[in-house]
Tab-separated table of C-alpha atoms in Angstrom:
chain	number	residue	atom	x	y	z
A	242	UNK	CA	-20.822	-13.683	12.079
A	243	UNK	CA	-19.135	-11.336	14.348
A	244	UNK	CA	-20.411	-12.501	17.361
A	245	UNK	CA	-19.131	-15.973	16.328
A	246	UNK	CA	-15.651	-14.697	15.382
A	247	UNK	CA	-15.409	-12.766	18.886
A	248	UNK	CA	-17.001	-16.182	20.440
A	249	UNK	CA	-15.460	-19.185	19.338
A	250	UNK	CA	-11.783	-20.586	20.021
A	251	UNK	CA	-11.308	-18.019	22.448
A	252	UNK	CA	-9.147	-18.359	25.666
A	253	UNK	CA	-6.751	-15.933	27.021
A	254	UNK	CA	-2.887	-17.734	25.220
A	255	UNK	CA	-5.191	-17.711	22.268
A	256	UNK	CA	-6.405	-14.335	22.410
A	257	UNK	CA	-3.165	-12.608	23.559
A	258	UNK	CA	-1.337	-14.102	20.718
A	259	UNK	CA	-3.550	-13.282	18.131
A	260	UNK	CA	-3.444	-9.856	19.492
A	261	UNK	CA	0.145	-9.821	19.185
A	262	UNK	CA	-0.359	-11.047	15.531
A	263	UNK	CA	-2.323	-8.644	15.148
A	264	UNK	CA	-0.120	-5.275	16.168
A	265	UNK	CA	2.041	-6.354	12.674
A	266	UNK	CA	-0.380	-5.273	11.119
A	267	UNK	CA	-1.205	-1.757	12.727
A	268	UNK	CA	-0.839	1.159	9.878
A	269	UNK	CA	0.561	-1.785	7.258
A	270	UNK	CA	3.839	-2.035	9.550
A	271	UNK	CA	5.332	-5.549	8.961
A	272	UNK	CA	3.946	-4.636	4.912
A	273	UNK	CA	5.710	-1.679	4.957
A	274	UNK	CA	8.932	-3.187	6.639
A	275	UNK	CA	8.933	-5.770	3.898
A	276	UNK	CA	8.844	-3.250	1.319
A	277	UNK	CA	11.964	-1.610	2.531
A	278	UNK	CA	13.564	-4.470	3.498
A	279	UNK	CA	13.078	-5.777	-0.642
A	280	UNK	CA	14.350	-2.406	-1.405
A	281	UNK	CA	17.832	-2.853	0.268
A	282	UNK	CA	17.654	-6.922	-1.045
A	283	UNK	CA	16.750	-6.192	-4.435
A	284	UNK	CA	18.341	-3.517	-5.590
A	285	UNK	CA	18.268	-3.997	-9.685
A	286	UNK	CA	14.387	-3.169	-9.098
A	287	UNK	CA	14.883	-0.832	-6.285
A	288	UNK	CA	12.265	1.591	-7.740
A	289	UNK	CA	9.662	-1.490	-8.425
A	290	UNK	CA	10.249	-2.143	-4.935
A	291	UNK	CA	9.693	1.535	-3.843
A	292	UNK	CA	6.416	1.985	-5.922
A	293	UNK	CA	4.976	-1.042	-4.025
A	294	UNK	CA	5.489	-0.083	-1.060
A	295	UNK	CA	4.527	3.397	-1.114
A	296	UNK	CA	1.250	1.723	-2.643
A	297	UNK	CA	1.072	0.181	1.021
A	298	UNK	CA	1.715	3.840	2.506
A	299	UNK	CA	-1.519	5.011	0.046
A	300	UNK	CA	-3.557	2.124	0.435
A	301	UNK	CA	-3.206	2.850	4.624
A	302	UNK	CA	-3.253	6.971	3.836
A	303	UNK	CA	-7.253	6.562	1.269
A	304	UNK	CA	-8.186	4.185	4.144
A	305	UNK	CA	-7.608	6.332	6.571
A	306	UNK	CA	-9.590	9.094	4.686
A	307	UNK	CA	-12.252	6.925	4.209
A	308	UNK	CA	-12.633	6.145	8.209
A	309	UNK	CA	-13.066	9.992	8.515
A	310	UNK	CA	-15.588	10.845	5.778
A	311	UNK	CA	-17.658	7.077	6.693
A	312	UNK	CA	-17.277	7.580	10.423
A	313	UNK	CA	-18.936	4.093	11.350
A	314	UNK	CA	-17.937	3.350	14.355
A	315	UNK	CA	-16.304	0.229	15.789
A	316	UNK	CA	-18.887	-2.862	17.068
A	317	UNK	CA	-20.127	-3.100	20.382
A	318	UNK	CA	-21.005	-6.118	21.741
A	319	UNK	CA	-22.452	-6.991	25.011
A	320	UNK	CA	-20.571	-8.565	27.630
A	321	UNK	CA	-17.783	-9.126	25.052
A	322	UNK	CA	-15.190	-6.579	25.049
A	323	UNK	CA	-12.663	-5.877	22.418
A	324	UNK	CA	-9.127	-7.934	22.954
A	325	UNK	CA	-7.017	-5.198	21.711
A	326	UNK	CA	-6.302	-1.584	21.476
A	327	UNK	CA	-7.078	0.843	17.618
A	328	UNK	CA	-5.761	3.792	16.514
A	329	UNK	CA	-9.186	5.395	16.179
A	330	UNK	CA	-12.635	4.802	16.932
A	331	UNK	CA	-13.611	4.391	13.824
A	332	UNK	CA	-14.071	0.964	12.087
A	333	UNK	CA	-14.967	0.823	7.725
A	334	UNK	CA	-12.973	0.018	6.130
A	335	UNK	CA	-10.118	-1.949	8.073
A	336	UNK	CA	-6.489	-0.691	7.060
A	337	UNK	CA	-5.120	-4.282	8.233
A	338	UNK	CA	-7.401	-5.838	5.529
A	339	UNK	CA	-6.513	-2.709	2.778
A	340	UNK	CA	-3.085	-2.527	3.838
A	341	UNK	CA	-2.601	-6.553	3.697
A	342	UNK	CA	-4.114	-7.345	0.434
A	343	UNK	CA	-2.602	-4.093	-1.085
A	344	UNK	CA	1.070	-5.568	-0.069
A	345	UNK	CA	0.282	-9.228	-0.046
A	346	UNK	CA	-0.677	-8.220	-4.006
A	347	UNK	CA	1.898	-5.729	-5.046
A	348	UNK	CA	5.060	-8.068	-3.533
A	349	UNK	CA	3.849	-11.398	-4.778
A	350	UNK	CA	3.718	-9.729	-8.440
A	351	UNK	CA	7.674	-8.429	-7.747
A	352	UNK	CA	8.599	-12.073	-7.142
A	353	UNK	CA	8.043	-13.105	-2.941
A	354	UNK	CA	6.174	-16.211	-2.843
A	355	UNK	CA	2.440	-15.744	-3.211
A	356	UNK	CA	1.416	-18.248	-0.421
A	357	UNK	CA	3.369	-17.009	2.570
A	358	UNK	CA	2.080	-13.240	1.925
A	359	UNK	CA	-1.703	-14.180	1.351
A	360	UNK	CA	-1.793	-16.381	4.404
A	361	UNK	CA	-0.390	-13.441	6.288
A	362	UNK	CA	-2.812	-10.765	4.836
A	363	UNK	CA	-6.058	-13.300	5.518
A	364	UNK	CA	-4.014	-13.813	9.071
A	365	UNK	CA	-4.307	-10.502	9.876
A	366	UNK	CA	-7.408	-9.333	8.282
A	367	UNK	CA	-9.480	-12.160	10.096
A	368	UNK	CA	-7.864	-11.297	13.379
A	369	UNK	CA	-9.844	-7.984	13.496
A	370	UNK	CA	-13.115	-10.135	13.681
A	371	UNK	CA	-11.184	-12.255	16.444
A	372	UNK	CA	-10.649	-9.538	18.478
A	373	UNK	CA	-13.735	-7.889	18.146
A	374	UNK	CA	-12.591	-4.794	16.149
A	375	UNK	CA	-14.308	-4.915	13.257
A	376	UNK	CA	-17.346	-6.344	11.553
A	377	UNK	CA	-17.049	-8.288	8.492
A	378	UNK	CA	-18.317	-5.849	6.147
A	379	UNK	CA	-15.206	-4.106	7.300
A	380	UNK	CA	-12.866	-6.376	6.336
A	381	UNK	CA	-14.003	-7.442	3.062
A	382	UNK	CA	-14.355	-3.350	2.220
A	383	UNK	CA	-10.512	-3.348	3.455
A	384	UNK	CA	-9.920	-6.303	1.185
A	385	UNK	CA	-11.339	-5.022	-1.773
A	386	UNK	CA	-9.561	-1.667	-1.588
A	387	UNK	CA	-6.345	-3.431	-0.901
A	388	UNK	CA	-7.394	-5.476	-3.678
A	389	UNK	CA	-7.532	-2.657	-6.335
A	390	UNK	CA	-4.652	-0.329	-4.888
A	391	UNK	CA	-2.807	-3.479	-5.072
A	392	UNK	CA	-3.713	-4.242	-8.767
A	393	UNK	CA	-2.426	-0.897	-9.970
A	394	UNK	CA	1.041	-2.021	-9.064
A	395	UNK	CA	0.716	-5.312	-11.930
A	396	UNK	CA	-0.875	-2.831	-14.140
A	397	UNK	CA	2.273	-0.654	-14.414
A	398	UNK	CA	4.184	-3.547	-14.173
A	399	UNK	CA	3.035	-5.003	-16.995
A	400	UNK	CA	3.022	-1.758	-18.618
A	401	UNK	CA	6.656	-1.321	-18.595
């Protein structure tokens, strides 16, 4: 799967956009600048706002712990580079999958159209396979965690 994803559709205006895409994503930036951004925008739920976004900080923060205590490290495939610089060498789970899902998640249930933020978070999540980053199992760990971070955020919602 990941040689197929580092393989196919590939040539260099492709790859050097998705890379571009793909540095929104690096340590849940464009999340986090949506978060603060709602903050200012939405200021009645100002604190609703703030507790989603630093779930995007956390989400990035346990993934980042994870990387270190895991320490798998990044795929290496013959005669295919990677297409982009990382922060580290280390690759489960991805923080642009954790961080994406956690925000994509926590925002939509504050009221931003559901649509536009899960295309983004798949967007940038898949573009770690693209680029040769990451291997799947990666990703869908990043998802998942993003997934239940993301979910505490509706739970206390919903609670108050």
């Amino acid at each position: 799967m990941l040689i197929a994803a580092r393989t196919r559709l590939h040539n260099p205006r492709a790859e050097r956009m998705v890379a571009g895409f793909s540095r929104l994503g690096e340590h849940g930036a464009v999340w986090l600048a949506i978060g603060v951004g709602a903050q200012e925008l939405d200021r009645r739920r100002r604190a609703d706002w703030r507790r989603a976004t630093a779930t995007v900080a956390g989400t990035y923060a346990l993934n980042t712990a994870i990387k270190q205590v895991v320490r798998r490290p990044r795929p290496e495939l013959p005669g295919l580079p990677v297409l982009t610089s990382t922060p580290s060498r280390l690759s489960f789970p991805s923080a642009h999958a954790s961080t994406s899902v956690a925000g994509a998640i926590s925002y939509a249930r504050l009221g931003l159209p559901a649509l536009p933020l899960l295309a983004l978070a798949k967007g940038l999540a898949l573009s770690r396979l693209y680029l040769g980053v990451h291997y799947p199992s990666d990703v869908l760990a990043g998802a998942l965690l993003g997934a239940a971070l993301g979910r505490r955020v509706e739970r206390r919602l919903r609670a108050r």
